[in-house]
Amino acid sequence: MKTKRLIISLIFAATALIFIAKLFYIQVIDDSYKLSAENNTLRHVTIYPSRGSVFDRNGKIIISNQSTYDLKVVPRSVAPFDTLSFCKLTGISKSELISVFKKKKYSYKPILLKKQINAKEFAHIAESLYKYPDFFIEKRSLRTYPYPVAAHVLGYLGEVNVNDLKSDSYYQSGDYIGKSGIEKIYEKDLRGKKGTEIYMVDVLGRIQSSYKNGKYNKSAVAGKNIISSLDIDLQKFGEFLMQNKIGSIVAIEPSTGEILALITSPTYDPNLFIGKKLAENYRRIEHQKYKPIFNRALRSMYPPGSTFKPINALIAMQKGLITDRTVFVVNGYDAGTHIVKDHVSGAVSFRKSIQLSSNAYFCNVYKRIIADKNFESFADAYEDWRTYVKSFGLATQLGTDLDFEKRGILYSHKYFDRYYGKGHWNYNTIISLAIGQGELGFTPLQTANATAVIANRGYYIIPHIVKDIENKGIDEKYKEKHYSKVDKKYFKPVIDAMEAVVTEGTGVSAYVPGLDICGKTGTAQNPHGKDHSIFIAFAPKDNPKIAVSVYVENAGFGSTWAAPIASMMIEKYLTDSVSRPWLVKRISEAKLVK
Amino acid sequence: MKSKVLGNIDLITLSLYFILVIAGWMNIYSSSYNGSDFSFSSRYGKELIMIFINVLFLIGILFLEIHIIPTISYYIYGFIVLLLVLVLFIGDKTGGSRSWFIIGSFKLQPAEFAKLATALAIAKFAGKEGFKFLSRFRDFIISFLIIGFPAFLILLQGDAGSALVFASFIFVLYRQGLPFYILLIIFVEILVFIAFFFISLNALIVLLIITALIVYFILTGNKKETLNAALLITGISLLGFIYVVFTRRNIPANMVLSFSVLIVAVFKIIRTFNKRKIIQLFIPLILLFYIGSAYSTDYVFNHVLKEHQRTRINVLFGIKKDITGVGYNVHQSKIAIGSGGFFGKGYLKGTQTKFNFVPEQDTDFIFCTVGEEWGFVGASGVIIIFTILLFRIIKIAERQKSVYSRIFGYSLASILFFHYAVNIAMTIGLAPVIGIPLPFFSYGGSSLFAFSIFLFLFLRLDTERNTLFS
C-alpha cells in the first residue's frame, strides 16, 4: 500500500510543480501579459489640435475651422433607455440604432453613433442628453471655406487611407488629412501635433481616473497659420467672369512669383467637400460634364498660339538673327507644301509683327532660328531653340507648391526624326511652331509665368501660392530668381510692341485708360472644335504688379473673350474696381458651353 | 469527551484550513471592494456571514457523536440523491443549469453536498469486510453505481463540471485495489486525446503502432515476434495502399494502417489466447483500444460536438485564437495573473480584477485576484498550501485503523485535489473552462459548507481513530 500512497502523492506534487512552472512563465518570464493588462486599462485619448487657418494676401480668412460634435456610446455599458424619444431627439432611425447595437454589442470601446452634428443641432441634443447618461458627445473640428471659391487651390480634407497610414505613423485610422491643394501640400504645417491624455478605464470603457495624475499626458500643439498669396476677391471675380465657360485664368505678381489668382472653370464650391458630405459630393461632381475636379490651370496643355510670338522674337534677337529694326516684306509665307496665311501683308516692321500678330513675319523669324548657320544641322538649331524656350519656364515642371502640375509638350528633335526620318525635316516642316501651333502644349500657369518673365525683363520666381507660414516663412526656392537665356536689353522693344497690341493692335478690347497694360492675343487651334481664345498680359508697363494668362476654350479669337477678361482682372487687381460694368455683365452672362 | 476531541484534533490541518479560508475571504473582499465603507450587504459582507455560520456548524461537528456517521452513511447518500432528483424538477435555473434550491434568500446547491454523500457511501461500501474490488464483479459494479448515479443526475442538471468531479474517485478506488495499469491506461488515453489535436490522425496512428511495438519488445524481449509483427503490419498496409491507388478510392492512409493492425492484432490474440501470456495478449488489445479511441475522438469532435464546444476545445489547445468570444475569459484571466509579476501589484491594487476585466472574478476566477495582487509569490503560495493540506490529509488517512475513515479521507483528498487542480488549471489556461469553484476561496456558501463539513467530519473521525474499528 506504500507504493499506492506514494504514487498518489507524486501525482499531487507533480500537479503543483506544473502549476508553479506555468505561473512562473506567465508571471515572471513572459512580459506580454503586462502589456495586455495596460492595453486593457489604459485608454489613450487623442487630443486633436486645431488645424491652422489660411488667410489671403489681404488678411481675409479663407480656410477656418468650425466645431462639430460626434455622438458616441459604449454599447456594453448601456442601460435600457427610451429608444423612441432618443431616435426623435437625435434623428437616428430606429433600425440604424438597432443595427449598430447588434453589430457592436460587446464592444468596450466607444463607437460613433452620429458624426458631425452641427452647432445648432448639438444645442438641441445637448439639452435632453442628460436623460441618456450612457451617451456622450465628443467635440471635433471641421474645415470651412468662408469664400465658396478657389476649391482647387485650397484643397480639401479626407479620411486617411491605407497608404497614408503606412507612410506616416503620425496618422491613425479615422484621422483627416489634406487630399489636395494647400491642405495637402502644407499638411505638415497645418496639422499641428496631436496630444494624448491617458486615463484608466474599467471593463466597460468608463473612465475611472487620470493615469498618474496626467504625468504622461501630452498637450496638443495647434497647427500653423498660413498666409496665401491669393487675392480672394480677385479669385472670386475671376471665377465669376469664367462661369459657364471652360478655361482658366492664372495671375501672378511678377516680382515675387506669388500667385494672385488661379482659376479653373468649371469649378465647385469647396464647402461641398467637407466631412460627411465629401464622398457623396465627390462622386457626383467627378462625373459632371467638363470635369470640374480637373484643374485646367495646371493640367490642361494648350498650344500657345500667337501669344508665343513675343518669345520667339526675344529668342531671335538674343541669337542676333533679327533686331528691333528687322523688316520682312510678306504676303503669306510659302512653306513649300502649303502657304501660311496672314492677314497682314507688305512690309512688316518688328513692332507691327507683334502689334498686328503677323504670322508670315514670325515664320521668317523661325526660319532664321532653325536655319541658323552656327549649327551643323536643323536638329541642333532646334535643340538650342528648345533650351531658350525652356528657360522661360515653358514646358518644364516649375516646382510650384501646387499639386498635379503637368510638364507640357515641347518635343526633342528625336520626335521629328522619328516622325519624318532623320535629316528629312527642316524649318518648313515645323513652321507652325513659329506661331505657337502644332507640337506645343503649355499650361495656363506656365504661360502666365512666361508673361511674368517678360514683365520682369528676363527672370521669374517659381510661382507659389503660399506667401508666409507662421513662425517659419517659406522655402528659399520661392525667393530665387531664374533667369531666361535672353538678356534684359532685348525685352524693351517686345514690351513696347505688346503695349501697342493693347493700345492700337489686336488686343484693343483689353485697353483700360491709365493702366499701361501690355498684352498679346492668341488663338489656339483646336482640332476637336472651335479654337481656344487666349490672352496674356501684364501691367503696368513699368514696374509690373500683375501678369496674367487667360484661356477660354472654344471661344474663338483671343481678342473676343480672353483679352477683355484679362484686362478686367488687371483692373480689378490694380484699382480694386471695374470701369466697364457692361462688359462684366456681358462676359459673365455669356454661355460658351454646350 | 470535549477535551479529548480538542486534544486529539490535528492542528496542522486546522491551521491550513483557516489560512485558506481567511486568504479566500481577503481576496473576495478585494475583488468586490469598491472603495466604500464596510457593508454586510456586499458580496464580501455576505461571505463573512457565511464563514461565521460555517464555523458554528464546524463546532457542532466536533461535538457530534461520530460513531453514528458510518451507520447513517447510506441514509445521507439516499437523502442527497433524492435532493438531486428533486432539483431537476423544482430547482432554479441559473446560467444554463438547473441545480439550485431557493429557500427564502438562501440558495442551496445539492451537487456540492453530493460529493460528500458519495464519499460517505463509498467509504461504507468499500470499507466493509471482504470487499474485493477486482475479483468480485458485484463489488466492482456497485462501486461504480454509487459513484456514477449522482454524477449522472448532476449531468442531467446541465452541470458537467460538477459531474466530472466524480471522476476523482478513481484515486480512491486505486488506493482500494484498482490496479496501477488502469491508472496508466487512463493516463495514456488522456495523452492520445490531447495528441489528437496537435498531430494528424495519420501521424497519431503511426506513433501508436511504433510505441506499441517498442513496448512489446521491451516487455517480452522477443525480437523475432516484434519484427514479425512490424513486417506483417507494413506488408498488409502496402497491399492496402496499392489497392487504394489502383481503385482510386478515397480511403485515408490511417484507415489502411488501422485495418492492418486490426488483422495482425486479432491474429495475435487468437494465437496467444489460453496460453496465459498476459503481455502478448494485452498489448495488441490495448493498441486496438487506443486506435479505437482516436477514431471515437475524431467522430465525436467532428460530428457530435456542437460548434461552440469545438471552439472551446480549440481555444484551450491554442489552435484557435478567440479572445473576444469563448476565449475571452481565459485570455483575460491569464492577463490578470500574468500582469501580477513576481511580487504582485499589491493588495487591493489589481487593475484587471478591479475594473472587471475578468468575469466571475470572485467565484470561479478568484485565483486571478490572487495572481494579480499577490504575484507569483502569492499564487504559488496558495498552490503549496493546498498541496501540503493534501499530503496532510493522506497522512492522516493512512493512520486510520478503520478502513471507513481511510476511504473517507482519500475521498476528501481526491475531490479537493480535483477541484483545486481543475480550477487553477482553467485560470492559467491549462484546462478548458469548467465551472467548478476553488475550495475555500470562491464566493458561495454551498461550496464552503460542503468542503468544511467534509474536512471537519474527517478530522472528527481522526480524533476517534483509536476507538473506531471497521
Short mmCIF file of C-alpha atoms in Angstrom, two decimals, chain A residues 228-512:
data_model
loop_
_atom_site.label_atom_id
_atom_site.label_comp_id
_atom_site.label_asym_id
_atom_site.label_seq_id
_atom_site.Cartn_x
_atom_site.Cartn_y
_atom_site.Cartn_z
CA SER A 228 -1.66 82.58 -49.02
CA SER A 229 -0.60 84.80 -51.86
CA LEU A 230 -4.10 84.54 -53.25
CA ASP A 231 -6.21 87.67 -53.54
CA ILE A 232 -9.51 86.08 -52.68
CA ASP A 233 -11.58 88.92 -54.14
CA LEU A 234 -9.69 88.70 -57.42
CA GLN A 235 -10.14 84.94 -57.39
CA LYS A 236 -13.85 85.33 -56.79
CA PHE A 237 -14.13 87.91 -59.55
CA GLY A 238 -12.27 85.67 -61.98
CA GLU A 239 -14.49 82.71 -61.21
CA PHE A 240 -17.49 84.95 -61.69
CA LEU A 241 -16.27 86.03 -65.13
CA MET A 242 -15.49 82.45 -66.11
CA GLN A 243 -18.85 81.00 -65.13
CA ASN A 244 -20.45 78.98 -67.91
CA LYS A 245 -17.16 78.88 -69.75
CA ILE A 246 -14.43 76.34 -69.89
CA GLY A 247 -10.93 77.56 -69.33
CA SER A 248 -8.52 79.06 -66.91
CA ILE A 249 -7.03 82.27 -65.56
CA VAL A 250 -3.70 82.49 -63.80
CA ALA A 251 -2.50 85.76 -62.29
CA ILE A 252 1.00 86.17 -60.87
CA GLU A 253 2.80 89.02 -59.17
CA PRO A 254 5.91 89.06 -61.40
CA SER A 255 8.39 90.46 -58.89
CA THR A 256 7.68 87.76 -56.30
CA GLY A 257 6.20 84.84 -58.22
CA GLU A 258 3.20 84.92 -55.92
CA ILE A 259 0.05 83.55 -57.45
CA LEU A 260 -2.73 86.09 -57.11
CA ALA A 261 -5.49 84.05 -58.64
CA LEU A 262 -5.71 80.62 -60.14
CA ILE A 263 -8.99 79.91 -61.76
CA THR A 264 -10.11 76.80 -63.50
CA SER A 265 -13.58 76.57 -64.91
CA PRO A 266 -15.95 74.86 -64.36
CA THR A 267 -15.29 74.64 -60.66
CA TYR A 268 -17.19 73.75 -57.50
CA ASP A 269 -17.80 75.06 -54.02
CA PRO A 270 -15.05 73.77 -51.69
CA ASN A 271 -17.65 73.56 -48.91
CA LEU A 272 -19.15 70.60 -50.73
CA PHE A 273 -16.09 68.57 -49.84
CA ILE A 274 -16.46 68.79 -46.10
CA GLY A 275 -16.89 65.97 -43.67
CA LYS A 276 -19.67 63.52 -44.20
CA LYS A 277 -20.78 65.14 -47.46
CA LEU A 278 -17.43 64.54 -49.10
CA ALA A 279 -17.83 61.06 -50.53
CA GLU A 280 -21.26 61.67 -52.00
CA ASN A 281 -20.47 65.08 -53.46
CA TYR A 282 -17.14 63.97 -54.84
CA ARG A 283 -18.75 61.13 -56.71
CA ARG A 284 -21.42 63.45 -58.09
CA ILE A 285 -19.04 66.22 -59.16
CA GLU A 286 -16.43 63.83 -60.51
CA HIS A 287 -18.86 62.67 -63.15
CA GLN A 288 -20.21 66.05 -64.12
CA LYS A 289 -19.69 67.36 -67.64
CA TYR A 290 -16.37 69.17 -68.33
CA LYS A 291 -14.82 67.60 -65.20
CA PRO A 292 -14.94 70.35 -62.56
CA ILE A 293 -12.40 68.44 -60.47
CA PHE A 294 -9.79 68.62 -63.27
CA ASN A 295 -7.50 71.58 -62.61
CA ARG A 296 -7.06 73.16 -66.04
CA ALA A 297 -4.67 75.85 -64.80
CA LEU A 298 -2.09 73.19 -64.02
CA ARG A 299 -3.03 70.26 -66.18
CA SER A 300 -4.54 71.43 -69.44
CA MET A 301 -1.92 71.77 -72.15
CA TYR A 302 -2.85 74.23 -74.86
CA PRO A 303 -0.80 75.34 -77.85
CA PRO A 304 0.08 78.97 -77.00
CA GLY A 305 -0.90 80.30 -80.43
CA SER A 306 0.20 83.83 -81.16
CA THR A 307 0.98 84.53 -77.53
CA PHE A 308 4.16 82.61 -78.30
CA LYS A 309 5.34 85.25 -80.82
CA PRO A 310 6.98 87.59 -78.27
CA ILE A 311 9.00 84.62 -77.01
CA ASN A 312 10.26 83.75 -80.49
CA ALA A 313 11.03 87.42 -81.11
CA LEU A 314 13.10 87.57 -77.93
CA ILE A 315 14.98 84.37 -78.76
CA ALA A 316 15.78 85.52 -82.29
CA MET A 317 17.07 88.87 -81.03
CA GLN A 318 19.23 87.19 -78.39
CA LYS A 319 20.66 84.92 -81.06
CA GLY A 320 21.38 88.01 -83.17
CA LEU A 321 19.21 86.80 -86.03
CA ILE A 322 16.95 89.85 -86.02
CA THR A 323 16.90 93.28 -84.40
CA ASP A 324 14.03 95.53 -83.48
CA ARG A 325 14.54 97.13 -86.87
CA THR A 326 14.21 93.95 -88.92
CA VAL A 327 11.53 94.26 -91.60
CA PHE A 328 10.10 91.44 -93.67
CA VAL A 329 8.08 92.04 -96.80
CA VAL A 330 5.42 89.39 -96.69
CA ASN A 331 2.42 88.09 -98.46
CA GLY A 332 1.78 84.96 -96.53
CA TYR A 333 4.62 82.50 -96.04
CA ASP A 334 5.43 79.78 -98.51
CA ALA A 335 6.24 76.69 -96.52
CA GLY A 336 6.76 74.59 -99.64
CA THR A 337 3.86 72.24 -99.23
CA HIS A 338 1.44 74.95 -98.14
CA ILE A 339 1.14 78.68 -97.64
CA VAL A 340 0.86 80.06 -94.08
CA LYS A 341 -1.85 82.65 -94.38
CA ASP A 342 -1.52 86.10 -92.91
CA HIS A 343 -3.96 88.97 -92.59
CA VAL A 344 -1.05 91.40 -92.71
CA SER A 345 0.87 91.91 -95.92
CA GLY A 346 3.59 94.07 -97.37
CA ALA A 347 6.47 95.43 -95.34
CA VAL A 348 6.04 94.44 -91.72
CA SER A 349 8.20 96.03 -89.02
CA PHE A 350 9.24 94.32 -85.80
CA ARG A 351 6.74 96.34 -83.80
CA LYS A 352 3.89 95.73 -86.23
CA SER A 353 4.61 92.00 -86.32
CA ILE A 354 3.61 91.72 -82.68
CA GLN A 355 1.08 94.53 -82.63
CA LEU A 356 -0.89 93.04 -85.51
CA SER A 357 0.27 89.47 -84.95
CA SER A 358 1.79 88.74 -88.34
CA ASN A 359 2.12 85.03 -89.00
CA ALA A 360 4.40 85.37 -92.02
CA TYR A 361 6.82 87.66 -90.16
CA PHE A 362 7.36 85.05 -87.47
CA CYS A 363 7.63 82.24 -89.99
CA ASN A 364 10.58 84.11 -91.42
CA VAL A 365 12.00 84.68 -87.95
CA TYR A 366 11.64 81.00 -87.14
CA LYS A 367 13.25 80.03 -90.45
CA ARG A 368 16.28 82.06 -89.37
CA ILE A 369 16.35 80.36 -85.98
CA ILE A 370 16.25 76.83 -87.36
CA ALA A 371 18.36 77.51 -90.45
CA ASP A 372 20.97 79.26 -88.29
CA LYS A 373 24.41 78.70 -89.92
CA ASN A 374 26.04 78.47 -86.48
CA PHE A 375 24.62 74.99 -86.15
CA GLU A 376 25.54 71.91 -88.12
CA SER A 377 22.00 70.78 -88.61
CA PHE A 378 18.41 71.90 -88.27
CA ALA A 379 18.15 69.45 -85.41
CA ASP A 380 20.96 71.14 -83.48
CA ALA A 381 19.46 74.57 -84.06
CA TYR A 382 16.09 73.25 -82.97
CA GLU A 383 17.57 71.82 -79.75
CA ASP A 384 19.24 75.14 -78.98
CA TRP A 385 15.97 76.98 -79.53
CA ARG A 386 14.28 74.50 -77.25
CA THR A 387 16.63 75.31 -74.36
CA TYR A 388 15.76 79.01 -74.85
CA VAL A 389 12.03 78.24 -74.67
CA LYS A 390 12.52 76.17 -71.57
CA SER A 391 14.45 78.97 -69.90
CA PHE A 392 11.15 80.84 -69.81
CA GLY A 393 9.76 78.08 -67.64
CA LEU A 394 7.70 76.75 -70.51
CA ALA A 395 7.21 73.00 -70.90
CA THR A 396 9.03 72.46 -67.63
CA GLN A 397 7.73 71.46 -64.28
CA LEU A 398 8.11 74.68 -62.39
CA GLY A 399 8.16 73.12 -58.92
CA THR A 400 5.32 75.16 -57.54
CA ASP A 401 3.62 74.38 -54.25
CA LEU A 402 0.55 73.26 -56.14
CA ASP A 403 -0.17 69.63 -56.76
CA PHE A 404 -0.55 67.74 -60.03
CA GLU A 405 1.45 70.16 -62.20
CA LYS A 406 1.82 68.91 -65.78
CA ARG A 407 5.05 69.41 -67.66
CA GLY A 408 3.69 70.39 -71.04
CA ILE A 409 4.73 69.48 -74.57
CA LEU A 410 7.90 70.56 -76.33
CA TYR A 411 9.34 67.57 -78.13
CA SER A 412 13.02 66.95 -78.60
CA HIS A 413 14.32 66.75 -82.21
CA LYS A 414 14.20 62.96 -81.91
CA TYR A 415 10.46 63.16 -82.13
CA PHE A 416 10.70 64.74 -85.59
CA ASP A 417 13.49 62.36 -86.58
CA ARG A 418 11.20 59.54 -85.75
CA TYR A 419 8.20 61.13 -87.40
CA TYR A 420 9.77 62.41 -90.62
CA GLY A 421 13.04 60.49 -90.71
CA LYS A 422 16.45 61.78 -89.67
CA GLY A 423 17.55 64.62 -91.95
CA HIS A 424 14.20 64.60 -93.70
CA TRP A 425 12.75 67.63 -91.99
CA ASN A 426 13.58 71.32 -91.99
CA TYR A 427 12.25 74.64 -90.70
CA ASN A 428 9.29 74.49 -93.05
CA THR A 429 8.24 71.09 -91.73
CA ILE A 430 7.84 72.50 -88.25
CA ILE A 431 6.99 76.09 -89.25
CA SER A 432 3.78 76.06 -87.16
CA LEU A 433 5.96 76.31 -84.06
CA ALA A 434 6.80 79.85 -85.23
CA ILE A 435 3.29 80.93 -84.40
CA GLY A 436 2.69 78.71 -81.39
CA GLN A 437 0.69 75.98 -83.09
CA GLY A 438 1.39 72.32 -83.62
CA GLU A 439 3.62 70.27 -81.39
CA LEU A 440 3.46 72.59 -78.40
CA GLY A 441 1.47 72.44 -75.19
CA PHE A 442 1.81 74.81 -72.24
CA THR A 443 -0.32 75.06 -69.18
CA PRO A 444 -2.02 78.36 -68.30
CA LEU A 445 0.29 78.54 -65.29
CA GLN A 446 3.40 78.23 -67.48
CA THR A 447 2.10 80.88 -69.88
CA ALA A 448 1.37 83.26 -67.02
CA ASN A 449 4.86 82.60 -65.68
CA ALA A 450 6.43 83.28 -69.10
CA THR A 451 4.45 86.53 -69.18
CA ALA A 452 5.99 87.32 -65.79
CA VAL A 453 9.44 86.75 -67.35
CA ILE A 454 8.66 89.37 -69.96
CA ALA A 455 7.24 91.70 -67.31
CA ASN A 456 10.39 91.21 -65.19
CA ARG A 457 12.59 91.75 -68.26
CA GLY A 458 14.27 88.41 -68.04
CA TYR A 459 13.57 86.32 -64.97
CA TYR A 460 10.93 84.54 -62.98
CA ILE A 461 10.49 83.31 -59.46
CA ILE A 462 8.81 79.93 -59.19
CA PRO A 463 5.11 80.66 -58.85
CA HIS A 464 3.79 79.76 -55.43
CA ILE A 465 0.55 80.01 -53.56
CA VAL A 466 1.83 80.45 -50.01
CA LYS A 467 3.27 83.80 -49.01
CA ASP A 468 4.10 83.07 -45.40
CA ILE A 469 3.90 80.31 -42.81
CA GLU A 470 3.59 81.29 -39.17
CA ASN A 471 6.97 81.17 -37.39
CA LYS A 472 8.59 79.54 -40.37
CA GLY A 473 8.43 81.55 -43.54
CA ILE A 474 8.51 80.00 -46.98
CA ASP A 475 11.01 77.85 -48.75
CA GLU A 476 14.08 79.68 -50.05
CA LYS A 477 13.40 78.34 -53.54
CA TYR A 478 10.42 80.68 -53.79
CA LYS A 479 12.73 83.68 -53.45
CA GLU A 480 15.33 82.69 -56.03
CA LYS A 481 15.40 84.34 -59.48
CA HIS A 482 15.50 82.09 -62.51
CA TYR A 483 16.93 83.99 -65.48
CA SER A 484 15.87 83.25 -69.02
CA LYS A 485 18.57 82.98 -71.69
CA VAL A 486 17.52 86.33 -73.13
CA ASP A 487 19.30 89.45 -71.94
CA LYS A 488 17.36 92.27 -70.33
CA LYS A 489 18.07 94.75 -73.15
CA TYR A 490 16.05 92.77 -75.70
CA PHE A 491 12.82 92.99 -73.71
CA LYS A 492 12.15 96.70 -74.28
CA PRO A 493 11.14 96.53 -77.96
CA VAL A 494 8.98 93.44 -77.30
CA ILE A 495 7.23 95.14 -74.39
CA ASP A 496 6.72 98.30 -76.43
CA ALA A 497 5.11 96.20 -79.13
CA MET A 498 2.94 94.41 -76.56
CA GLU A 499 1.78 97.79 -75.31
CA ALA A 500 0.83 98.64 -78.86
CA VAL A 501 -1.14 95.41 -79.08
CA VAL A 502 -3.47 96.82 -76.43
CA THR A 503 -3.46 100.45 -77.48
CA GLU A 504 -3.75 100.03 -81.22
CA GLY A 505 -3.40 96.35 -82.13
CA THR A 506 -5.24 93.08 -81.95
CA GLY A 507 -5.89 93.43 -78.24
CA VAL A 508 -7.64 96.78 -78.02
CA SER A 509 -10.50 95.16 -76.22
CA ALA A 510 -8.12 94.89 -73.27
CA TYR A 511 -7.45 98.61 -73.19
CA VAL A 512 -8.13 100.40 -69.94
#
